[in-house]
mmCIF file of C-alpha atoms and ligand atoms in Angstrom:
data_model
loop_
_atom_site.group_PDB
_atom_site.id
_atom_site.type_symbol
_atom_site.label_atom_id
_atom_site.label_comp_id
_atom_site.label_asym_id
_atom_site.label_seq_id
_atom_site.Cartn_x
_atom_site.Cartn_y
_atom_site.Cartn_z
ATOM 1 C CA MET A 182 27.031 -195.782 87.730
ATOM 2 C CA PHE A 183 27.217 -192.141 87.751
ATOM 3 C CA PHE A 184 30.606 -191.133 86.711
ATOM 4 C CA TYR A 185 31.775 -186.613 86.703
ATOM 5 C CA ASN A 186 32.670 -185.678 83.410
ATOM 6 C CA PHE A 187 34.558 -182.764 84.093
ATOM 7 C CA ARG A 188 33.490 -181.008 80.830
ATOM 8 C CA ARG A 189 30.387 -179.812 83.156
ATOM 9 C CA GLN A 190 31.259 -177.573 85.325
ATOM 10 C CA ASN A 191 31.331 -175.611 82.694
ATOM 11 C CA LEU A 192 28.682 -176.085 82.143
ATOM 12 C CA ASN A 193 26.412 -173.449 83.962
ATOM 13 C CA GLU A 194 28.887 -170.962 82.947
ATOM 14 C CA ASP A 195 25.984 -168.659 81.225
ATOM 15 C CA ILE A 196 24.002 -168.824 84.844
ATOM 16 C CA PHE A 197 26.879 -166.329 86.222
ATOM 17 C CA PRO A 198 26.257 -162.357 85.386
ATOM 18 C CA ASN A 199 29.440 -160.534 83.748
ATOM 19 C CA GLY A 200 31.425 -160.442 87.432
ATOM 20 C CA ALA A 201 35.663 -161.316 88.546
ATOM 21 C CA ALA A 202 36.300 -163.447 90.952
ATOM 22 C CA TRP A 203 39.604 -162.759 94.664
ATOM 23 C CA MET A 204 40.744 -165.310 96.660
ATOM 24 C CA SER A 205 43.948 -167.281 97.637
ATOM 25 C CA GLY A 206 46.182 -164.280 96.488
ATOM 26 C CA LYS A 207 45.231 -164.644 92.603
ATOM 27 C CA PHE A 208 42.309 -163.042 90.427
ATOM 28 C CA ILE A 209 39.481 -165.658 88.355
ATOM 29 C CA LYS A 210 36.489 -165.320 86.979
ATOM 30 C CA LEU A 211 33.789 -165.520 89.040
ATOM 31 C CA SER A 212 32.183 -168.497 87.276
ATOM 32 C CA GLU A 213 35.628 -169.793 89.257
ATOM 33 C CA ALA A 214 35.247 -168.247 92.371
ATOM 34 C CA ARG A 215 33.522 -171.280 96.062
ATOM 35 C CA ILE A 216 34.397 -172.403 98.770
ATOM 36 C CA PRO A 217 34.634 -176.484 99.593
ATOM 37 C CA VAL A 218 31.410 -177.869 101.605
ATOM 38 C CA LEU A 219 33.535 -178.161 104.785
ATOM 39 C CA ASP A 220 33.129 -173.768 105.378
ATOM 40 C CA TRP A 221 32.016 -172.748 107.983
ATOM 41 C CA GLY A 222 30.679 -169.516 106.395
ATOM 42 C CA PHE A 223 28.376 -172.364 103.833
ATOM 43 C CA LEU A 224 27.613 -174.942 107.573
ATOM 44 C CA ARG A 225 26.325 -172.461 109.868
ATOM 45 C CA SER A 226 26.313 -168.743 108.027
ATOM 46 C CA ASP A 227 29.199 -168.011 109.448
ATOM 47 C CA ALA A 228 30.994 -164.920 108.152
ATOM 48 C CA THR A 229 31.107 -161.816 107.329
ATOM 49 C CA TYR A 230 30.814 -159.963 104.531
ATOM 50 C CA ASP A 231 29.971 -156.148 103.271
ATOM 51 C CA VAL A 232 29.101 -154.125 99.440
ATOM 52 C CA ALA A 233 30.396 -151.266 97.907
ATOM 53 C CA HIS A 234 29.630 -149.368 95.024
ATOM 54 C CA VAL A 235 31.857 -148.437 92.604
ATOM 55 C CA TRP A 236 28.927 -145.453 90.069
ATOM 56 C CA LYS A 237 30.957 -144.188 86.039
ATOM 57 C CA GLY A 238 34.268 -146.193 87.131
ATOM 58 C CA ARG A 239 34.187 -144.469 91.549
ATOM 59 C CA PHE A 240 33.423 -146.576 94.791
ATOM 60 C CA PHE A 241 31.122 -144.207 97.523
ATOM 61 C CA CYS A 242 32.279 -144.282 100.701
ATOM 62 C CA LEU A 243 35.383 -147.240 99.764
ATOM 63 C CA ASP A 244 36.622 -146.363 104.132
ATOM 64 C CA LYS A 245 32.992 -146.098 105.064
ATOM 65 C CA HIS A 246 32.569 -149.432 103.758
ATOM 66 C CA ILE A 247 36.050 -151.219 104.786
ATOM 67 C CA ASP A 248 35.644 -150.106 108.402
ATOM 68 C CA ARG A 249 32.434 -151.609 108.823
ATOM 69 C CA PHE A 250 33.952 -154.595 107.209
ATOM 70 C CA PHE A 251 36.722 -154.617 110.008
ATOM 71 C CA LYS A 252 34.101 -153.970 113.016
ATOM 72 C CA SER A 253 32.253 -157.178 111.982
ATOM 73 C CA ALA A 254 35.213 -158.984 110.842
ATOM 74 C CA GLU A 255 36.447 -158.436 114.490
ATOM 75 C CA LYS A 256 34.031 -159.059 116.657
ATOM 76 C CA LEU A 257 33.564 -162.415 114.952
ATOM 77 C CA ARG A 258 37.243 -163.025 116.693
ATOM 78 C CA MET A 259 38.307 -163.490 112.905
ATOM 79 C CA PRO A 260 40.077 -160.033 112.745
ATOM 80 C CA CYS A 261 40.445 -160.157 108.293
ATOM 81 C CA LEU A 262 44.706 -160.616 107.226
ATOM 82 C CA ILE A 263 44.106 -157.457 104.649
ATOM 83 C CA ASN A 264 45.454 -154.886 105.099
ATOM 84 C CA ARG A 265 43.359 -151.688 104.055
ATOM 85 C CA ASN A 266 45.434 -150.858 100.984
ATOM 86 C CA LYS A 267 46.080 -154.514 99.398
ATOM 87 C CA LEU A 268 42.041 -154.617 99.902
ATOM 88 C CA LYS A 269 41.474 -151.536 98.045
ATOM 89 C CA GLN A 270 44.052 -152.656 95.275
ATOM 90 C CA ILE A 271 42.080 -156.267 95.503
ATOM 91 C CA LEU A 272 38.492 -155.045 95.113
ATOM 92 C CA ALA A 273 39.513 -152.077 91.973
ATOM 93 C CA GLY A 274 41.023 -155.146 90.058
ATOM 94 C CA CYS A 275 38.277 -157.593 91.021
ATOM 95 C CA VAL A 276 35.973 -154.326 88.910
ATOM 96 C CA LYS A 277 38.584 -153.734 86.767
ATOM 97 C CA ASN A 278 39.445 -157.706 85.759
ATOM 98 C CA ALA A 279 35.128 -157.818 84.773
ATOM 99 C CA GLY A 280 35.942 -154.301 83.056
ATOM 100 C CA LEU A 281 32.752 -152.602 84.501
ATOM 101 C CA GLU A 282 31.968 -149.114 85.158
ATOM 102 C CA ASN A 283 28.968 -149.088 87.306
ATOM 103 C CA ALA A 284 30.227 -152.629 89.912
ATOM 104 C CA TYR A 285 28.299 -153.804 93.232
ATOM 105 C CA VAL A 286 31.742 -155.891 94.413
ATOM 106 C CA GLU A 287 31.247 -157.824 97.533
ATOM 107 C CA MET A 288 34.110 -158.897 100.525
ATOM 108 C CA ILE A 289 33.263 -161.497 102.890
ATOM 109 C CA GLN A 290 35.337 -163.265 105.004
ATOM 110 C CA THR A 291 34.375 -166.862 106.585
ATOM 111 C CA ARG A 292 35.187 -169.100 108.836
ATOM 112 C CA GLY A 293 37.531 -170.936 106.686
ATOM 113 C CA MET A 294 37.994 -174.875 107.317
ATOM 114 C CA SER A 295 38.970 -176.596 110.095
ATOM 115 C CA GLN A 296 41.751 -179.981 109.835
ATOM 116 C CA ASN A 297 38.922 -182.772 109.508
ATOM 117 C CA PHE A 298 35.525 -180.824 110.233
ATOM 118 C CA ASP A 299 36.100 -180.471 113.935
ATOM 119 C CA ARG A 300 33.725 -178.734 115.981
ATOM 120 C CA ASP A 301 35.981 -175.834 117.639
ATOM 121 C CA PRO A 302 35.611 -172.620 115.132
ATOM 122 C CA ARG A 303 38.793 -171.524 116.891
ATOM 123 C CA LYS A 304 41.157 -174.151 115.110
ATOM 124 C CA SER A 305 40.065 -172.781 111.127
ATOM 125 C CA LYS A 306 41.835 -170.474 109.272
ATOM 126 C CA PRO A 307 39.650 -167.580 107.680
ATOM 127 C CA ARG A 308 38.969 -167.163 104.237
ATOM 128 C CA PHE A 309 38.820 -164.135 102.289
ATOM 129 C CA ILE A 310 36.407 -163.445 99.073
ATOM 130 C CA ALA A 311 36.338 -160.676 96.779
ATOM 131 C CA PHE A 312 33.933 -160.026 93.394
ATOM 132 C CA ALA A 313 32.645 -157.408 91.381
ATOM 133 C CA VAL A 314 29.830 -158.354 89.369
ATOM 134 C CA PRO A 315 27.021 -155.236 87.559
ATOM 135 C CA PHE A 316 25.085 -152.820 89.776
ATOM 136 C CA GLY A 317 21.938 -153.852 90.989
ATOM 137 C CA TRP A 318 18.484 -152.183 91.982
ATOM 138 C CA ILE A 319 15.722 -152.791 94.652
ATOM 139 C CA LEU A 320 13.564 -150.059 93.399
ATOM 140 C CA LYS A 321 15.210 -149.651 89.635
ATOM 141 C CA PRO A 322 15.849 -146.163 88.274
ATOM 142 C CA GLU A 323 12.797 -145.338 85.365
ATOM 143 C CA GLU A 324 10.306 -146.980 88.676
ATOM 144 C CA PHE A 325 11.466 -144.094 90.639
ATOM 145 C CA GLU A 326 8.029 -142.887 89.943
ATOM 146 C CA LYS A 327 5.645 -145.749 90.872
ATOM 147 C CA GLY A 328 8.075 -146.827 94.146
ATOM 148 C CA LEU A 329 8.135 -149.399 95.744
ATOM 149 C CA ASP A 330 4.777 -151.690 97.247
ATOM 150 C CA VAL A 331 6.380 -153.162 101.003
ATOM 151 C CA ALA A 332 4.521 -155.504 103.011
ATOM 152 C CA VAL A 333 4.927 -155.322 105.831
ATOM 153 C CA SER A 334 6.083 -159.282 107.427
ATOM 154 C CA ASN A 335 4.540 -161.098 110.067
ATOM 155 C CA ILE A 336 7.744 -162.771 110.668
ATOM 156 C CA LYS A 337 10.138 -160.200 112.836
ATOM 157 C CA ARG A 338 13.293 -159.832 113.307
ATOM 158 C CA ILE A 339 16.233 -161.498 114.649
ATOM 159 C CA PRO A 340 17.018 -160.037 116.996
ATOM 160 C CA HIS A 341 20.351 -157.437 118.628
ATOM 161 C CA SER A 342 20.326 -159.837 121.892
ATOM 162 C CA SER A 343 20.742 -163.075 119.916
ATOM 163 C CA ILE A 344 22.753 -161.419 116.412
ATOM 164 C CA ASP A 345 24.661 -157.706 116.764
ATOM 165 C CA SER A 346 22.535 -156.147 113.792
ATOM 166 C CA THR A 347 25.379 -154.384 113.638
ATOM 167 C CA ILE A 348 28.101 -156.720 111.958
ATOM 168 C CA LYS A 349 26.733 -157.013 108.111
ATOM 169 C CA ASN A 350 25.710 -160.665 108.128
ATOM 170 C CA TYR A 351 24.148 -163.798 106.280
ATOM 171 C CA HIS A 352 21.015 -164.351 108.384
ATOM 172 C CA TRP A 353 19.045 -163.821 106.422
ATOM 173 C CA LEU A 354 16.456 -166.510 106.729
ATOM 174 C CA ASP A 355 13.564 -164.080 108.264
ATOM 175 C CA LEU A 356 14.230 -161.510 105.984
ATOM 176 C CA VAL A 357 14.129 -164.397 102.300
ATOM 177 C CA ILE A 358 10.429 -165.801 104.284
ATOM 178 C CA GLY A 359 9.733 -161.868 104.443
ATOM 179 C CA MET A 360 9.976 -161.972 100.091
ATOM 180 C CA PHE A 361 8.513 -164.893 99.455
ATOM 181 C CA ASP A 362 5.617 -163.514 102.095
ATOM 182 C CA ALA A 363 5.487 -160.293 100.630
ATOM 183 C CA TYR A 364 5.410 -161.801 96.408
ATOM 184 C CA ASP A 365 3.071 -163.863 97.109
ATOM 185 C CA ARG A 366 0.885 -161.175 98.947
ATOM 186 C CA GLY A 367 1.474 -158.892 95.938
ATOM 187 C CA HIS A 368 4.101 -156.663 96.912
ATOM 188 C CA ASN A 369 7.489 -155.463 96.407
ATOM 189 C CA THR A 370 9.143 -156.418 98.683
ATOM 190 C CA ALA A 371 8.861 -156.500 103.221
ATOM 191 C CA LEU A 372 10.300 -154.713 105.774
ATOM 192 C CA LEU A 373 10.133 -156.656 109.350
ATOM 193 C CA THR A 374 9.736 -155.100 112.409
ATOM 194 C CA ASP A 375 10.903 -156.378 116.209
ATOM 195 C CA GLU A 376 8.439 -158.539 118.364
ATOM 196 C CA GLU A 377 7.064 -154.816 119.711
ATOM 197 C CA ASN A 378 5.778 -154.108 116.718
ATOM 198 C CA ASN A 379 8.870 -151.283 116.036
ATOM 199 C CA VAL A 380 9.992 -151.547 112.511
ATOM 200 C CA LEU A 381 13.554 -152.073 111.713
ATOM 201 C CA GLU A 382 14.048 -153.517 107.898
ATOM 202 C CA GLY A 383 13.675 -155.221 104.444
ATOM 203 C CA PRO A 384 15.607 -157.486 102.671
ATOM 204 C CA GLY A 385 19.522 -155.277 101.744
ATOM 205 C CA PHE A 386 17.932 -151.340 102.474
ATOM 206 C CA ASN A 387 17.774 -149.477 106.471
ATOM 207 C CA ILE A 388 14.017 -147.292 106.506
ATOM 208 C CA PHE A 389 13.417 -142.838 107.006
ATOM 209 C CA SER A 390 10.260 -141.888 107.174
ATOM 210 C CA VAL A 391 9.973 -138.463 106.807
ATOM 211 C CA ASP A 392 7.054 -136.310 108.873
ATOM 212 C CA GLU A 393 5.911 -132.505 110.781
ATOM 213 C CA ILE A 394 9.554 -133.292 112.977
ATOM 214 C CA GLY A 395 12.031 -134.398 110.451
ATOM 215 C CA LEU A 396 13.876 -137.278 109.658
ATOM 216 C CA GLY A 397 13.163 -141.125 112.016
ATOM 217 C CA THR A 398 14.403 -144.209 111.914
ATOM 218 C CA PRO A 399 15.166 -146.413 113.671
ATOM 219 C CA ASP A 400 17.969 -146.501 115.994
ATOM 220 C CA ARG A 401 18.381 -150.581 117.410
ATOM 221 C CA GLY A 402 18.755 -153.655 116.116
ATOM 222 C CA VAL A 403 19.188 -152.725 112.537
ATOM 223 C CA LEU A 404 22.560 -152.405 110.229
ATOM 224 C CA GLU A 405 24.468 -149.048 110.186
ATOM 225 C CA GLY A 406 23.206 -149.050 107.035
ATOM 226 C CA ILE A 407 26.826 -146.957 104.080
ATOM 227 C CA THR A 408 23.298 -144.702 102.217
ATOM 228 C CA ARG A 409 21.732 -144.146 105.850
ATOM 229 C CA GLN A 410 24.834 -143.028 107.342
ATOM 230 C CA THR A 411 25.048 -140.616 104.159
ATOM 231 C CA VAL A 412 21.647 -139.531 104.183
ATOM 232 C CA ILE A 413 21.303 -138.608 107.726
ATOM 233 C CA ASP A 414 25.107 -136.206 107.040
ATOM 234 C CA LEU A 415 22.716 -135.116 103.844
ATOM 235 C CA ALA A 416 20.897 -133.999 105.844
ATOM 236 C CA LYS A 417 23.530 -132.196 108.144
ATOM 237 C CA GLU A 418 24.596 -130.750 104.827
ATOM 238 C CA LEU A 419 20.872 -129.676 104.402
ATOM 239 C CA ASN A 420 19.754 -128.325 107.537
ATOM 240 C CA LEU A 421 17.371 -131.142 107.550
ATOM 241 C CA PRO A 422 16.299 -132.353 111.659
ATOM 242 C CA PHE A 423 16.723 -136.041 111.393
ATOM 243 C CA ASN A 424 16.532 -138.110 114.922
ATOM 244 C CA LEU A 425 17.634 -141.597 115.429
ATOM 245 C CA LYS A 426 13.729 -143.004 116.859
ATOM 246 C CA GLN A 427 11.877 -146.563 117.258
ATOM 247 C CA LEU A 428 9.415 -145.657 114.205
ATOM 248 C CA SER A 429 5.822 -147.702 115.733
ATOM 249 C CA LEU A 430 4.102 -148.551 112.292
ATOM 250 C CA GLN A 431 1.513 -146.859 113.119
ATOM 251 C CA LYS A 432 3.490 -143.640 112.419
ATOM 252 C CA LEU A 433 5.021 -145.424 109.593
ATOM 253 C CA ILE A 434 1.593 -145.402 108.091
ATOM 254 C CA SER A 435 0.619 -141.506 108.964
ATOM 255 C CA SER A 436 4.549 -140.107 107.471
ATOM 256 C CA LYS A 437 4.300 -138.630 104.374
ATOM 257 C CA GLU A 438 7.182 -139.796 102.931
ATOM 258 C CA LEU A 439 9.210 -142.576 102.777
ATOM 259 C CA PHE A 440 11.499 -143.762 101.617
ATOM 260 C CA ALA A 441 14.776 -147.208 101.728
ATOM 261 C CA THR A 442 18.456 -146.693 101.363
ATOM 262 C CA SER A 443 20.386 -149.469 100.793
ATOM 263 C CA THR A 444 24.652 -149.834 98.330
ATOM 264 C CA ALA A 445 22.498 -152.179 95.763
ATOM 265 C CA GLY A 446 19.871 -148.171 94.695
ATOM 266 C CA GLY A 447 20.823 -145.618 97.191
ATOM 267 C CA ILE A 448 17.741 -143.855 98.042
ATOM 268 C CA MET A 449 14.292 -144.583 96.931
ATOM 269 C CA PRO A 450 10.165 -143.884 97.460
ATOM 270 C CA ILE A 451 8.486 -146.321 98.934
ATOM 271 C CA THR A 452 4.943 -145.073 97.569
ATOM 272 C CA LYS A 453 3.060 -147.723 99.119
ATOM 273 C CA ILE A 454 2.619 -149.723 102.357
ATOM 274 C CA ASN A 455 0.738 -152.954 103.332
ATOM 275 C CA GLY A 456 -0.825 -151.150 99.312
ATOM 276 C CA GLN A 457 -2.052 -148.091 101.192
ATOM 277 C CA SER A 458 -0.490 -144.754 99.585
ATOM 278 C CA ILE A 459 1.982 -142.953 101.886
ATOM 279 C CA GLY A 460 1.788 -139.077 101.927
ATOM 280 C CA THR A 461 0.193 -138.591 97.803
ATOM 281 C CA GLY A 462 1.106 -141.882 97.012
ATOM 282 C CA ILE A 463 4.029 -140.361 95.718
ATOM 283 C CA PRO A 464 7.869 -139.893 96.257
ATOM 284 C CA GLY A 465 8.086 -136.847 97.773
ATOM 285 C CA GLU A 466 9.421 -133.583 97.978
ATOM 286 C CA ILE A 467 12.800 -134.532 101.307
ATOM 287 C CA THR A 468 13.264 -138.008 98.776
ATOM 288 C CA ARG A 469 13.846 -136.857 95.407
ATOM 289 C CA LYS A 470 15.972 -133.467 97.092
ATOM 290 C CA LEU A 471 17.852 -136.208 98.791
ATOM 291 C CA HIS A 472 17.964 -138.715 96.203
ATOM 292 C CA LYS A 473 19.555 -136.244 93.393
ATOM 293 C CA ILE A 474 21.722 -135.326 96.384
ATOM 294 C CA TYR A 475 22.742 -138.573 96.624
ATOM 295 C CA TRP A 476 23.581 -139.226 92.777
ATOM 296 C CA ASP A 477 25.671 -135.805 92.523
ATOM 297 C CA LYS A 478 27.928 -136.468 94.986
ATOM 298 C CA HIS A 479 29.304 -139.438 93.015
ATOM 299 C CA THR A 480 31.941 -137.303 91.258
ATOM 300 C CA ASP A 481 33.163 -135.462 93.810
ATOM 301 C CA PRO A 482 36.430 -136.693 94.887
ATOM 302 C CA THR A 483 35.481 -136.269 98.977
ATOM 303 C CA TRP A 484 33.054 -138.201 98.488
ATOM 304 C CA THR A 485 34.526 -141.282 95.845
ATOM 305 C CA SER A 486 38.186 -142.598 94.594
ATOM 306 C CA SER A 487 38.563 -143.403 91.124
ATOM 307 C CA VAL A 488 39.637 -147.440 90.502
ATOM 308 C CA GLU A 489 41.800 -146.612 88.120
ATOM 309 C CA ASP A 490 43.352 -144.548 91.264
ATOM 310 C CA LEU A 491 43.306 -147.216 93.089
ATOM 311 C CA LEU A 492 45.241 -149.808 90.718
ATOM 312 C CA LYS A 493 48.195 -147.564 90.938
HETATM 313 N N1 LIG B 775 19.884 -153.714 106.493
HETATM 314 C C1 LIG B 775 20.425 -155.199 105.745
HETATM 315 C C2 LIG B 775 19.953 -155.926 106.044
HETATM 316 C C3 LIG B 775 21.288 -155.264 104.815
HETATM 317 O O1 LIG B 775 21.845 -156.143 104.314
HETATM 318 C C4 LIG B 775 21.654 -154.111 103.761
HETATM 319 C C5 LIG B 775 23.017 -153.796 103.493
HETATM 320 O O2 LIG B 775 23.006 -155.261 101.851
HETATM 321 C C6 LIG B 775 21.548 -152.055 104.039
HETATM 322 C C7 LIG B 775 19.941 -152.299 105.469
HETATM 323 C C8 LIG B 775 22.103 -151.211 104.160
HETATM 324 O O3 LIG B 775 23.002 -151.317 103.670
HETATM 325 P P1 LIG B 775 23.654 -150.258 103.239
HETATM 326 O O4 LIG B 775 23.616 -148.567 102.360
HETATM 327 O O5 LIG B 775 25.112 -150.838 103.851
HETATM 328 O O6 LIG B 775 24.076 -150.702 101.697
#
């Protein structure tokens, strides 16, 4: 006979990073944040989310993340009931409670749970959760010179015609299987294409190529990343030509420079595709320039907002 031992609940606390969460109207320890097994978010990936980051005590582009989160929730027909100011206070509160200077801050809305497991999604009440954990990188700063070695996966990205790729979602099985394939082949991470072999995106990042015409990034079938938009804005500021366009695998491999963009690490050079060097095989000048300006903007009040100010 198995008797549940309540003390077991706390045993796995040490697998959690330092962090704090908010749900059901209050701040809690990260290890206490949980959803019932019958939540549609868990059983059907019926959820949306967004991730902003805090660097040296300041949120970067927070309003843009909130705009995307509100839009995603609306498109999924579960508009967020928390208003912008309250949401900012919740996110800032998570960072403050966790005592973090540099943080990865996630807001989630799931479809919630319906009474008696009713199969009609309209019967459920959406659930909102937020949490903050220490900032994490797809490519650590000390690996910048080496860059990412990316494997183009045989697995195709879920098509935009099935799931609107501009809704930030947890339909990640294609990306996760792609990562396993990439690791098996000795690479750092994966890049997925569409059925026509146009390059799309990877697990948690968009992609940019640099050639003689300028910067290029896929125009469709991808999440419209906030870091992707930041690069587009910085390109305008620097008078660098850029194009939203389809990127074939051939074009990608013959690029002068390649880089990935993500909230989880910013602008990160890709120096190898399937083991083949890109350009000179080291991070290129444009990548370096954008990377520097991107991080410089992290102290600029027009791009950032202080955690402390949001709590006032
Ligand atoms: N593409 C996908 C599938 C993602 O999940 C993410 C972020 O998690 C990105 C791109 C990059 O978006 P952002 O720059 O907003 O972090």
